[in-house]
Amino acid sequence: MYYTLHQLQIFLKISELQSITKASEELHLTQPAVSIQLKNFQEQFPIPLTEVVGRRLYVTDFGKEIAQAAKKIITQVEEINYRTLAYQGNLSGKLKVSVVSTGKYVMPYFMSDFMTENKGVELVMDVTNKSKVLRSLERNEVDFALVSILPEKMNVHTVELMSNKLYYVSNYNRKLPKSFSRKYLFEKTPLIYREPGSATRSAMEGFIEKHNYSVHKKMELTSNEAVKQAVISGLGCSIMPLIGNKNALKNHELKIIPVRGLPITTTWNLIWLKSKNLSPVAVAFLDYLKERKNDIIQREFSWINDFNNV
């Protein structure tokens, strides 16, 4: 047998995602290239690794055993690389972070210099909704999670990064009555929601329920970016985090509608399980945040102060 490490990596990803298309997207390869590598890998085994039923790909029981072995081999190869770097006096290893979708506008700025200064550190950052972020943390699949609302039923340590403010926003050219009420904004104007499980949606629903508004027209979209584009296009309005909307506000694509009781203010927190044995890389990252956090906020997010009086 002459299978390569590259083939093992591809087959492992296919087995994890149960899809050649999804595997090619995650690996940044073309679908034909992934299919060819799977075919070449399969030819080295007398037993099928995968099967297609109803146009859907499944990994056979034998394939699952090979995938487990592939994972062990890949982990050992990574360990060799990390040990080599450590022997040379360089910090090395993986740093795994799960981030709620809006956090993609925050977390990279707190990691950029750390990654630049530590070439031996490999970053794995998953951006998804709050429910999946907390599930990854609970299953010990990641070192840290970034959330704006702390979990109630998990024992975690926290590091506060910065505030998160949510405003009522509309298309810049939306015409409103000269005199309008909060009730008009929520009951007469179409509202655009994030999907269930999103912290932004929870905050928005909490505000609406607190004031007993009856929303008659609403849409649901699955990412903050999709909500932003829908609001810009004029489909409706929404309560959205200020972070991530800087350019749209600056370019007069969006505008903030002042509403009594808004903004809703939460805090971006980096959290990790109290039972977690942090790796040297994770500990080094916490030390880095302790030293650099305030400088990063001042350098990258001082523009937020421009909206404090809205």
PDB file of C-alpha atoms in Angstrom:
ATOM      1  CA  MET A   1       0.000   0.000   0.000  1.00  0.00           C
ATOM      2  CA  TYR A   2       1.276   3.451  -0.922  1.00  0.00           C
ATOM      3  CA  TYR A   3      -1.395   5.845   0.313  1.00  0.00           C
ATOM      4  CA  THR A   4      -0.232   9.336   1.172  1.00  0.00           C
ATOM      5  CA  LEU A   5      -0.840  11.633   4.124  1.00  0.00           C
ATOM      6  CA  HIS A   6      -2.790  13.867   1.724  1.00  0.00           C
ATOM      7  CA  GLN A   7      -5.112  10.987   0.866  1.00  0.00           C
ATOM      8  CA  LEU A   8      -5.634  10.214   4.549  1.00  0.00           C
ATOM      9  CA  GLN A   9      -6.546  13.847   5.226  1.00  0.00           C
ATOM     10  CA  ILE A  10      -9.016  13.904   2.340  1.00  0.00           C
ATOM     11  CA  PHE A  11     -10.665  10.618   3.293  1.00  0.00           C
ATOM     12  CA  LEU A  12     -10.952  11.689   6.934  1.00  0.00           C
ATOM     13  CA  LYS A  13     -12.690  14.904   5.901  1.00  0.00           C
ATOM     14  CA  ILE A  14     -15.063  12.993   3.591  1.00  0.00           C
ATOM     15  CA  SER A  15     -15.933  10.591   6.403  1.00  0.00           C
ATOM     16  CA  GLU A  16     -16.584  13.469   8.806  1.00  0.00           C
ATOM     17  CA  LEU A  17     -18.823  15.415   6.412  1.00  0.00           C
ATOM     18  CA  GLN A  18     -20.349  12.477   4.493  1.00  0.00           C
ATOM     19  CA  SER A  19     -19.950  14.519   1.332  1.00  0.00           C
ATOM     20  CA  ILE A  20     -17.315  14.958  -1.377  1.00  0.00           C
ATOM     21  CA  THR A  21     -18.661  18.423  -2.181  1.00  0.00           C
ATOM     22  CA  LYS A  22     -18.484  19.665   1.418  1.00  0.00           C
ATOM     23  CA  ALA A  23     -15.051  18.083   1.892  1.00  0.00           C
ATOM     24  CA  SER A  24     -13.730  19.854  -1.207  1.00  0.00           C
ATOM     25  CA  GLU A  25     -15.049  23.187   0.101  1.00  0.00           C
ATOM     26  CA  GLU A  26     -13.424  22.784   3.527  1.00  0.00           C
ATOM     27  CA  LEU A  27     -10.140  21.609   2.034  1.00  0.00           C
ATOM     28  CA  HIS A  28     -10.178  24.360  -0.625  1.00  0.00           C
ATOM     29  CA  LEU A  29      -9.840  21.774  -3.399  1.00  0.00           C
ATOM     30  CA  THR A  30     -11.922  21.151  -6.494  1.00  0.00           C
ATOM     31  CA  GLN A  31     -14.536  18.422  -6.331  1.00  0.00           C
ATOM     32  CA  PRO A  32     -12.880  16.392  -9.142  1.00  0.00           C
ATOM     33  CA  ALA A  33      -9.541  16.519  -7.293  1.00  0.00           C
ATOM     34  CA  VAL A  34     -11.143  15.138  -4.121  1.00  0.00           C
ATOM     35  CA  SER A  35     -12.992  12.445  -6.100  1.00  0.00           C
ATOM     36  CA  ILE A  36      -9.754  11.336  -7.798  1.00  0.00           C
ATOM     37  CA  GLN A  37      -7.889  11.111  -4.477  1.00  0.00           C
ATOM     38  CA  LEU A  38     -10.772   9.098  -2.960  1.00  0.00           C
ATOM     39  CA  LYS A  39     -10.683   6.736  -5.969  1.00  0.00           C
ATOM     40  CA  ASN A  40      -6.898   6.289  -5.700  1.00  0.00           C
ATOM     41  CA  PHE A  41      -7.181   5.682  -1.958  1.00  0.00           C
ATOM     42  CA  GLN A  42     -10.009   3.162  -2.410  1.00  0.00           C
ATOM     43  CA  GLU A  43      -8.039   1.174  -5.001  1.00  0.00           C
ATOM     44  CA  GLN A  44      -5.587   0.182  -2.259  1.00  0.00           C
ATOM     45  CA  PHE A  45      -8.268  -1.684  -0.280  1.00  0.00           C
ATOM     46  CA  PRO A  46     -10.203  -4.810  -1.304  1.00  0.00           C
ATOM     47  CA  ILE A  47     -13.212  -3.712   0.783  1.00  0.00           C
ATOM     48  CA  PRO A  48     -15.361  -0.645  -0.074  1.00  0.00           C
ATOM     49  CA  LEU A  49     -14.733   2.437   2.046  1.00  0.00           C
ATOM     50  CA  THR A  50     -17.838   4.282   0.873  1.00  0.00           C
ATOM     51  CA  GLU A  51     -21.115   3.544  -0.864  1.00  0.00           C
ATOM     52  CA  VAL A  52     -23.724   5.698  -2.565  1.00  0.00           C
ATOM     53  CA  VAL A  53     -27.390   5.096  -1.699  1.00  0.00           C
ATOM     54  CA  GLY A  54     -30.028   7.304  -3.266  1.00  0.00           C
ATOM     55  CA  ARG A  55     -27.391   9.743  -4.535  1.00  0.00           C
ATOM     56  CA  ARG A  56     -26.069  10.152  -0.986  1.00  0.00           C
ATOM     57  CA  LEU A  57     -22.597   9.058   0.096  1.00  0.00           C
ATOM     58  CA  TYR A  58     -22.188   6.832   3.150  1.00  0.00           C
ATOM     59  CA  VAL A  59     -19.008   5.567   4.813  1.00  0.00           C
ATOM     60  CA  THR A  60     -19.029   1.792   5.327  1.00  0.00           C
ATOM     61  CA  ASP A  61     -18.190   0.186   8.667  1.00  0.00           C
ATOM     62  CA  PHE A  62     -14.768  -0.705   7.274  1.00  0.00           C
ATOM     63  CA  GLY A  63     -14.387   2.878   6.039  1.00  0.00           C
ATOM     64  CA  LYS A  64     -15.163   4.185   9.523  1.00  0.00           C
ATOM     65  CA  GLU A  65     -12.377   2.047  10.987  1.00  0.00           C
ATOM     66  CA  ILE A  66      -9.948   3.353   8.356  1.00  0.00           C
ATOM     67  CA  ALA A  67     -11.058   6.925   9.131  1.00  0.00           C
ATOM     68  CA  GLN A  68     -10.331   6.394  12.848  1.00  0.00           C
ATOM     69  CA  ALA A  69      -6.871   5.055  11.991  1.00  0.00           C
ATOM     70  CA  ALA A  70      -6.305   8.002   9.623  1.00  0.00           C
ATOM     71  CA  LYS A  71      -7.192  10.442  12.392  1.00  0.00           C
ATOM     72  CA  LYS A  72      -4.626   8.852  14.715  1.00  0.00           C
ATOM     73  CA  ILE A  73      -1.927   8.990  12.033  1.00  0.00           C
ATOM     74  CA  ILE A  74      -2.631  12.640  11.197  1.00  0.00           C
ATOM     75  CA  THR A  75      -2.615  13.548  14.905  1.00  0.00           C
ATOM     76  CA  GLN A  76       0.745  11.841  15.359  1.00  0.00           C
ATOM     77  CA  VAL A  77       2.218  13.666  12.357  1.00  0.00           C
ATOM     78  CA  GLU A  78       0.991  16.987  13.767  1.00  0.00           C
ATOM     79  CA  GLU A  79       2.545  16.081  17.109  1.00  0.00           C
ATOM     80  CA  ILE A  80       5.885  15.464  15.385  1.00  0.00           C
ATOM     81  CA  ASN A  81       5.698  18.897  13.761  1.00  0.00           C
ATOM     82  CA  TYR A  82       4.767  20.592  17.039  1.00  0.00           C
ATOM     83  CA  ARG A  83       7.552  18.843  18.951  1.00  0.00           C
ATOM     84  CA  THR A  84      10.081  19.904  16.306  1.00  0.00           C
ATOM     85  CA  LEU A  85       9.033  23.530  16.637  1.00  0.00           C
ATOM     86  CA  ALA A  86       9.021  23.307  20.449  1.00  0.00           C
ATOM     87  CA  TYR A  87      12.539  21.854  20.389  1.00  0.00           C
ATOM     88  CA  GLN A  88      13.597  24.889  18.386  1.00  0.00           C
ATOM     89  CA  GLY A  89      12.191  27.149  21.101  1.00  0.00           C
ATOM     90  CA  ASN A  90       8.963  28.106  19.301  1.00  0.00           C
ATOM     91  CA  LEU A  91       5.459  27.975  20.785  1.00  0.00           C
ATOM     92  CA  SER A  92       3.566  25.354  18.793  1.00  0.00           C
ATOM     93  CA  GLY A  93       0.286  23.483  18.729  1.00  0.00           C
ATOM     94  CA  LYS A  94      -3.351  23.982  17.797  1.00  0.00           C
ATOM     95  CA  LEU A  95      -5.628  26.673  19.177  1.00  0.00           C
ATOM     96  CA  LYS A  96      -9.295  25.780  18.684  1.00  0.00           C
ATOM     97  CA  VAL A  97     -11.926  28.492  19.072  1.00  0.00           C
ATOM     98  CA  SER A  98     -15.670  28.417  18.417  1.00  0.00           C
ATOM     99  CA  VAL A  99     -17.243  31.798  17.739  1.00  0.00           C
ATOM    100  CA  VAL A 100     -20.858  32.939  17.450  1.00  0.00           C
ATOM    101  CA  SER A 101     -21.497  34.354  13.984  1.00  0.00           C
ATOM    102  CA  THR A 102     -21.364  38.046  14.924  1.00  0.00           C
ATOM    103  CA  GLY A 103     -18.116  37.328  16.760  1.00  0.00           C
ATOM    104  CA  LYS A 104     -16.322  37.000  13.429  1.00  0.00           C
ATOM    105  CA  TYR A 105     -16.171  40.799  13.471  1.00  0.00           C
ATOM    106  CA  VAL A 106     -14.437  40.690  16.868  1.00  0.00           C
ATOM    107  CA  MET A 107     -12.295  37.613  17.451  1.00  0.00           C
ATOM    108  CA  PRO A 108      -9.842  37.932  14.529  1.00  0.00           C
ATOM    109  CA  TYR A 109      -8.614  41.295  15.835  1.00  0.00           C
ATOM    110  CA  PHE A 110      -7.765  39.730  19.204  1.00  0.00           C
ATOM    111  CA  MET A 111      -5.850  36.902  17.521  1.00  0.00           C
ATOM    112  CA  SER A 112      -4.001  38.543  14.633  1.00  0.00           C
ATOM    113  CA  ASP A 113      -0.842  39.666  16.432  1.00  0.00           C
ATOM    114  CA  PHE A 114      -0.700  36.483  18.512  1.00  0.00           C
ATOM    115  CA  MET A 115      -0.724  34.332  15.380  1.00  0.00           C
ATOM    116  CA  THR A 116       1.840  36.573  13.662  1.00  0.00           C
ATOM    117  CA  GLU A 117       4.201  36.331  16.620  1.00  0.00           C
ATOM    118  CA  ASN A 118       3.806  32.553  16.999  1.00  0.00           C
ATOM    119  CA  LYS A 119       4.342  30.926  13.613  1.00  0.00           C
ATOM    120  CA  GLY A 120       4.142  27.430  15.079  1.00  0.00           C
ATOM    121  CA  VAL A 121       0.556  27.869  16.281  1.00  0.00           C
ATOM    122  CA  GLU A 122      -2.218  26.556  14.067  1.00  0.00           C
ATOM    123  CA  LEU A 123      -5.595  28.272  14.455  1.00  0.00           C
ATOM    124  CA  VAL A 124      -8.869  26.399  13.984  1.00  0.00           C
ATOM    125  CA  MET A 125     -11.804  28.805  14.301  1.00  0.00           C
ATOM    126  CA  ASP A 126     -15.384  27.682  13.753  1.00  0.00           C
ATOM    127  CA  VAL A 127     -18.007  30.395  13.207  1.00  0.00           C
ATOM    128  CA  THR A 128     -21.570  29.265  13.878  1.00  0.00           C
ATOM    129  CA  ASN A 129     -24.637  30.048  16.011  1.00  0.00           C
ATOM    130  CA  LYS A 130     -24.747  30.158  19.795  1.00  0.00           C
ATOM    131  CA  SER A 131     -26.258  26.689  20.270  1.00  0.00           C
ATOM    132  CA  LYS A 132     -23.531  24.975  18.249  1.00  0.00           C
ATOM    133  CA  VAL A 133     -20.804  27.036  19.903  1.00  0.00           C
ATOM    134  CA  LEU A 134     -21.882  25.918  23.376  1.00  0.00           C
ATOM    135  CA  ARG A 135     -22.244  22.320  22.203  1.00  0.00           C
ATOM    136  CA  SER A 136     -18.663  22.337  20.921  1.00  0.00           C
ATOM    137  CA  LEU A 137     -17.462  23.743  24.239  1.00  0.00           C
ATOM    138  CA  GLU A 138     -19.463  21.240  26.290  1.00  0.00           C
ATOM    139  CA  ARG A 139     -18.055  18.331  24.273  1.00  0.00           C
ATOM    140  CA  ASN A 140     -14.509  19.612  24.857  1.00  0.00           C
ATOM    141  CA  GLU A 141     -13.977  19.984  21.105  1.00  0.00           C
ATOM    142  CA  VAL A 142     -12.505  23.482  21.454  1.00  0.00           C
ATOM    143  CA  ASP A 143     -10.251  25.401  23.827  1.00  0.00           C
ATOM    144  CA  PHE A 144     -12.318  28.587  23.940  1.00  0.00           C
ATOM    145  CA  ALA A 145     -15.677  29.962  22.857  1.00  0.00           C
ATOM    146  CA  LEU A 146     -16.681  33.554  22.173  1.00  0.00           C
ATOM    147  CA  VAL A 147     -20.221  34.459  23.262  1.00  0.00           C
ATOM    148  CA  SER A 148     -22.154  37.596  24.119  1.00  0.00           C
ATOM    149  CA  ILE A 149     -24.468  35.855  26.607  1.00  0.00           C
ATOM    150  CA  LEU A 150     -22.940  33.561  29.225  1.00  0.00           C
ATOM    151  CA  PRO A 151     -24.328  30.013  29.447  1.00  0.00           C
ATOM    152  CA  GLU A 152     -26.404  29.376  32.563  1.00  0.00           C
ATOM    153  CA  LYS A 153     -25.735  25.660  33.033  1.00  0.00           C
ATOM    154  CA  MET A 154     -22.016  25.371  32.341  1.00  0.00           C
ATOM    155  CA  ASN A 155     -19.127  25.916  34.727  1.00  0.00           C
ATOM    156  CA  VAL A 156     -16.829  28.221  32.832  1.00  0.00           C
ATOM    157  CA  HIS A 157     -14.026  30.711  33.320  1.00  0.00           C
ATOM    158  CA  THR A 158     -14.454  34.013  31.504  1.00  0.00           C
ATOM    159  CA  VAL A 159     -12.393  36.866  30.139  1.00  0.00           C
ATOM    160  CA  GLU A 160     -14.357  39.981  29.195  1.00  0.00           C
ATOM    161  CA  LEU A 161     -13.192  41.380  25.883  1.00  0.00           C
ATOM    162  CA  MET A 162     -15.465  44.324  25.027  1.00  0.00           C
ATOM    163  CA  SER A 163     -19.065  45.536  25.010  1.00  0.00           C
ATOM    164  CA  ASN A 164     -21.576  44.499  22.359  1.00  0.00           C
ATOM    165  CA  LYS A 165     -24.337  46.993  21.518  1.00  0.00           C
ATOM    166  CA  LEU A 166     -27.456  46.275  19.487  1.00  0.00           C
ATOM    167  CA  TYR A 167     -29.419  49.061  17.747  1.00  0.00           C
ATOM    168  CA  TYR A 168     -32.577  49.324  15.657  1.00  0.00           C
ATOM    169  CA  VAL A 169     -31.369  49.789  12.074  1.00  0.00           C
ATOM    170  CA  SER A 170     -33.038  50.431   8.743  1.00  0.00           C
ATOM    171  CA  ASN A 171     -32.191  51.123   5.128  1.00  0.00           C
ATOM    172  CA  TYR A 172     -30.710  54.628   4.946  1.00  0.00           C
ATOM    173  CA  ASN A 173     -33.444  55.847   2.568  1.00  0.00           C
ATOM    174  CA  ARG A 174     -36.429  54.363   4.416  1.00  0.00           C
ATOM    175  CA  LYS A 175     -39.098  57.003   4.905  1.00  0.00           C
ATOM    176  CA  LEU A 176     -40.695  57.157   8.345  1.00  0.00           C
ATOM    177  CA  PRO A 177     -43.603  59.327   9.506  1.00  0.00           C
ATOM    178  CA  LYS A 178     -42.563  62.682  10.972  1.00  0.00           C
ATOM    179  CA  SER A 179     -43.881  61.484  14.298  1.00  0.00           C
ATOM    180  CA  PHE A 180     -43.652  57.766  14.944  1.00  0.00           C
ATOM    181  CA  SER A 181     -43.830  55.565  18.007  1.00  0.00           C
ATOM    182  CA  ARG A 182     -41.829  52.547  19.046  1.00  0.00           C
ATOM    183  CA  LYS A 183     -44.992  50.535  18.434  1.00  0.00           C
ATOM    184  CA  TYR A 184     -45.005  51.691  14.804  1.00  0.00           C
ATOM    185  CA  LEU A 185     -41.405  50.521  14.323  1.00  0.00           C
ATOM    186  CA  PHE A 186     -42.163  47.045  15.612  1.00  0.00           C
ATOM    187  CA  GLU A 187     -45.774  46.450  14.565  1.00  0.00           C
ATOM    188  CA  LYS A 188     -46.076  48.311  11.253  1.00  0.00           C
ATOM    189  CA  THR A 189     -42.595  47.790   9.836  1.00  0.00           C
ATOM    190  CA  PRO A 190     -41.424  44.356   8.578  1.00  0.00           C
ATOM    191  CA  LEU A 191     -38.833  42.936  10.963  1.00  0.00           C
ATOM    192  CA  ILE A 192     -35.955  40.674  10.028  1.00  0.00           C
ATOM    193  CA  TYR A 193     -34.872  38.064  12.584  1.00  0.00           C
ATOM    194  CA  ARG A 194     -31.870  35.806  12.968  1.00  0.00           C
ATOM    195  CA  GLU A 195     -32.501  32.061  13.211  1.00  0.00           C
ATOM    196  CA  PRO A 196     -33.493  30.342  16.502  1.00  0.00           C
ATOM    197  CA  GLY A 197     -30.434  29.728  18.691  1.00  0.00           C
ATOM    198  CA  SER A 198     -28.875  33.074  17.835  1.00  0.00           C
ATOM    199  CA  ALA A 199     -28.006  35.370  20.747  1.00  0.00           C
ATOM    200  CA  THR A 200     -28.965  38.375  18.601  1.00  0.00           C
ATOM    201  CA  ARG A 201     -32.417  36.901  18.037  1.00  0.00           C
ATOM    202  CA  SER A 202     -32.806  36.175  21.761  1.00  0.00           C
ATOM    203  CA  ALA A 203     -31.956  39.789  22.614  1.00  0.00           C
ATOM    204  CA  MET A 204     -34.361  41.107  19.970  1.00  0.00           C
ATOM    205  CA  GLU A 205     -37.222  38.846  21.091  1.00  0.00           C
ATOM    206  CA  GLY A 206     -36.579  39.763  24.720  1.00  0.00           C
ATOM    207  CA  PHE A 207     -36.924  43.480  23.924  1.00  0.00           C
ATOM    208  CA  ILE A 208     -40.142  42.906  21.936  1.00  0.00           C
ATOM    209  CA  GLU A 209     -41.699  40.725  24.635  1.00  0.00           C
ATOM    210  CA  LYS A 210     -40.745  43.188  27.372  1.00  0.00           C
ATOM    211  CA  HIS A 211     -42.707  45.942  25.609  1.00  0.00           C
ATOM    212  CA  ASN A 212     -45.613  43.689  24.532  1.00  0.00           C
ATOM    213  CA  TYR A 213     -45.286  44.401  20.802  1.00  0.00           C
ATOM    214  CA  SER A 214     -47.180  42.243  18.313  1.00  0.00           C
ATOM    215  CA  VAL A 215     -45.007  41.673  15.244  1.00  0.00           C
ATOM    216  CA  HIS A 216     -47.159  40.985  12.175  1.00  0.00           C
ATOM    217  CA  LYS A 217     -44.582  40.896   9.367  1.00  0.00           C
ATOM    218  CA  LYS A 218     -41.286  39.144   9.921  1.00  0.00           C
ATOM    219  CA  MET A 219     -38.568  37.302   8.019  1.00  0.00           C
ATOM    220  CA  GLU A 220     -35.911  34.893   9.297  1.00  0.00           C
ATOM    221  CA  LEU A 221     -32.365  34.711   7.935  1.00  0.00           C
ATOM    222  CA  THR A 222     -29.482  32.515   9.045  1.00  0.00           C
ATOM    223  CA  SER A 223     -26.567  34.938   9.347  1.00  0.00           C
ATOM    224  CA  ASN A 224     -25.880  38.471  10.484  1.00  0.00           C
ATOM    225  CA  GLU A 225     -24.464  39.303   7.056  1.00  0.00           C
ATOM    226  CA  ALA A 226     -27.667  38.098   5.384  1.00  0.00           C
ATOM    227  CA  VAL A 227     -29.767  40.229   7.753  1.00  0.00           C
ATOM    228  CA  LYS A 228     -27.584  43.255   7.001  1.00  0.00           C
ATOM    229  CA  GLN A 229     -27.980  42.848   3.247  1.00  0.00           C
ATOM    230  CA  ALA A 230     -31.743  42.377   3.609  1.00  0.00           C
ATOM    231  CA  VAL A 231     -32.034  45.585   5.648  1.00  0.00           C
ATOM    232  CA  ILE A 232     -29.860  47.484   3.158  1.00  0.00           C
ATOM    233  CA  SER A 233     -32.071  46.285   0.299  1.00  0.00           C
ATOM    234  CA  GLY A 234     -35.154  47.672   2.061  1.00  0.00           C
ATOM    235  CA  LEU A 235     -36.830  44.354   2.921  1.00  0.00           C
ATOM    236  CA  GLY A 236     -37.312  45.436   6.513  1.00  0.00           C
ATOM    237  CA  CYS A 237     -35.646  46.604   9.718  1.00  0.00           C
ATOM    238  CA  SER A 238     -33.900  44.755  12.506  1.00  0.00           C
ATOM    239  CA  ILE A 239     -32.146  45.024  15.847  1.00  0.00           C
ATOM    240  CA  MET A 240     -28.516  44.366  15.002  1.00  0.00           C
ATOM    241  CA  PRO A 241     -25.118  44.513  16.682  1.00  0.00           C
ATOM    242  CA  LEU A 242     -23.205  47.684  15.862  1.00  0.00           C
ATOM    243  CA  ILE A 243     -20.094  45.612  15.288  1.00  0.00           C
ATOM    244  CA  GLY A 244     -19.999  44.487  11.678  1.00  0.00           C
ATOM    245  CA  ASN A 245     -22.038  47.437  10.389  1.00  0.00           C
ATOM    246  CA  LYS A 246     -19.332  50.097  10.458  1.00  0.00           C
ATOM    247  CA  ASN A 247     -18.928  50.402   6.678  1.00  0.00           C
ATOM    248  CA  ALA A 248     -22.648  50.178   5.945  1.00  0.00           C
ATOM    249  CA  LEU A 249     -23.309  53.063   8.346  1.00  0.00           C
ATOM    250  CA  LYS A 250     -20.359  55.092   7.079  1.00  0.00           C
ATOM    251  CA  ASN A 251     -21.415  54.597   3.437  1.00  0.00           C
ATOM    252  CA  HIS A 252     -25.024  55.614   4.152  1.00  0.00           C
ATOM    253  CA  GLU A 253     -26.439  52.179   3.391  1.00  0.00           C
ATOM    254  CA  LEU A 254     -27.828  51.773   6.919  1.00  0.00           C
ATOM    255  CA  LYS A 255     -28.982  54.204   9.564  1.00  0.00           C
ATOM    256  CA  ILE A 256     -29.669  53.818  13.262  1.00  0.00           C
ATOM    257  CA  ILE A 257     -33.187  54.756  14.376  1.00  0.00           C
ATOM    258  CA  PRO A 258     -33.042  56.088  17.962  1.00  0.00           C
ATOM    259  CA  VAL A 259     -35.379  54.009  20.127  1.00  0.00           C
ATOM    260  CA  ARG A 260     -35.917  54.469  23.856  1.00  0.00           C
ATOM    261  CA  GLY A 261     -34.602  51.387  25.645  1.00  0.00           C
ATOM    262  CA  LEU A 262     -31.947  50.750  23.003  1.00  0.00           C
ATOM    263  CA  PRO A 263     -29.152  49.947  22.535  1.00  0.00           C
ATOM    264  CA  ILE A 264     -29.199  46.571  24.219  1.00  0.00           C
ATOM    265  CA  THR A 265     -25.745  46.152  25.734  1.00  0.00           C
ATOM    266  CA  THR A 266     -24.089  42.806  26.366  1.00  0.00           C
ATOM    267  CA  THR A 267     -20.429  41.820  26.694  1.00  0.00           C
ATOM    268  CA  TRP A 268     -18.235  39.728  24.460  1.00  0.00           C
ATOM    269  CA  ASN A 269     -16.759  37.019  26.667  1.00  0.00           C
ATOM    270  CA  LEU A 270     -14.100  34.457  25.891  1.00  0.00           C
ATOM    271  CA  ILE A 271     -15.035  31.377  27.936  1.00  0.00           C
ATOM    272  CA  TRP A 272     -13.614  27.934  28.642  1.00  0.00           C
ATOM    273  CA  LEU A 273     -14.601  24.992  30.812  1.00  0.00           C
ATOM    274  CA  LYS A 274     -13.362  25.075  34.401  1.00  0.00           C
ATOM    275  CA  SER A 275     -12.529  21.388  34.019  1.00  0.00           C
ATOM    276  CA  LYS A 276     -10.420  22.040  30.915  1.00  0.00           C
ATOM    277  CA  ASN A 277      -6.693  21.327  31.053  1.00  0.00           C
ATOM    278  CA  LEU A 278      -5.433  24.159  28.896  1.00  0.00           C
ATOM    279  CA  SER A 279      -2.569  23.502  26.504  1.00  0.00           C
ATOM    280  CA  PRO A 280       0.580  25.666  26.610  1.00  0.00           C
ATOM    281  CA  VAL A 281      -0.730  27.469  23.500  1.00  0.00           C
ATOM    282  CA  ALA A 282      -4.077  28.234  25.170  1.00  0.00           C
ATOM    283  CA  VAL A 283      -2.345  29.515  28.320  1.00  0.00           C
ATOM    284  CA  ALA A 284      -0.040  31.687  26.220  1.00  0.00           C
ATOM    285  CA  PHE A 285      -3.049  33.153  24.410  1.00  0.00           C
ATOM    286  CA  LEU A 286      -4.710  34.093  27.719  1.00  0.00           C
ATOM    287  CA  ASP A 287      -1.490  35.791  28.848  1.00  0.00           C
ATOM    288  CA  TYR A 288      -1.376  37.647  25.541  1.00  0.00           C
ATOM    289  CA  LEU A 289      -4.974  38.882  26.001  1.00  0.00           C
ATOM    290  CA  LYS A 290      -4.246  40.053  29.529  1.00  0.00           C
ATOM    291  CA  GLU A 291      -1.347  42.145  28.257  1.00  0.00           C
ATOM    292  CA  ARG A 292      -2.729  43.403  24.930  1.00  0.00           C
ATOM    293  CA  LYS A 293      -6.534  43.506  25.243  1.00  0.00           C
ATOM    294  CA  ASN A 294      -6.903  47.215  26.023  1.00  0.00           C
ATOM    295  CA  ASP A 295      -4.479  48.241  23.288  1.00  0.00           C
ATOM    296  CA  ILE A 296      -6.390  46.162  20.730  1.00  0.00           C
ATOM    297  CA  ILE A 297      -9.729  47.690  21.738  1.00  0.00           C
ATOM    298  CA  GLN A 298      -8.311  51.198  21.473  1.00  0.00           C
ATOM    299  CA  ARG A 299      -6.654  50.539  18.136  1.00  0.00           C
ATOM    300  CA  GLU A 300      -9.375  48.562  16.389  1.00  0.00           C
ATOM    301  CA  PHE A 301     -12.681  49.520  18.010  1.00  0.00           C
ATOM    302  CA  SER A 302     -12.469  53.150  19.123  1.00  0.00           C
ATOM    303  CA  TRP A 303     -14.902  54.039  16.280  1.00  0.00           C
ATOM    304  CA  ILE A 304     -17.724  52.500  18.370  1.00  0.00           C
ATOM    305  CA  ASN A 305     -17.573  55.544  20.673  1.00  0.00           C
ATOM    306  CA  ASP A 306     -18.912  57.666  17.796  1.00  0.00           C
ATOM    307  CA  PHE A 307     -22.320  56.042  18.326  1.00  0.00           C
ATOM    308  CA  ASN A 308     -22.536  56.275  22.114  1.00  0.00           C
ATOM    309  CA  ASN A 309     -25.034  59.158  21.976  1.00  0.00           C
ATOM    310  CA  VAL A 310     -27.372  57.639  19.380  1.00  0.00           C
TER     311      VAL A 310
END
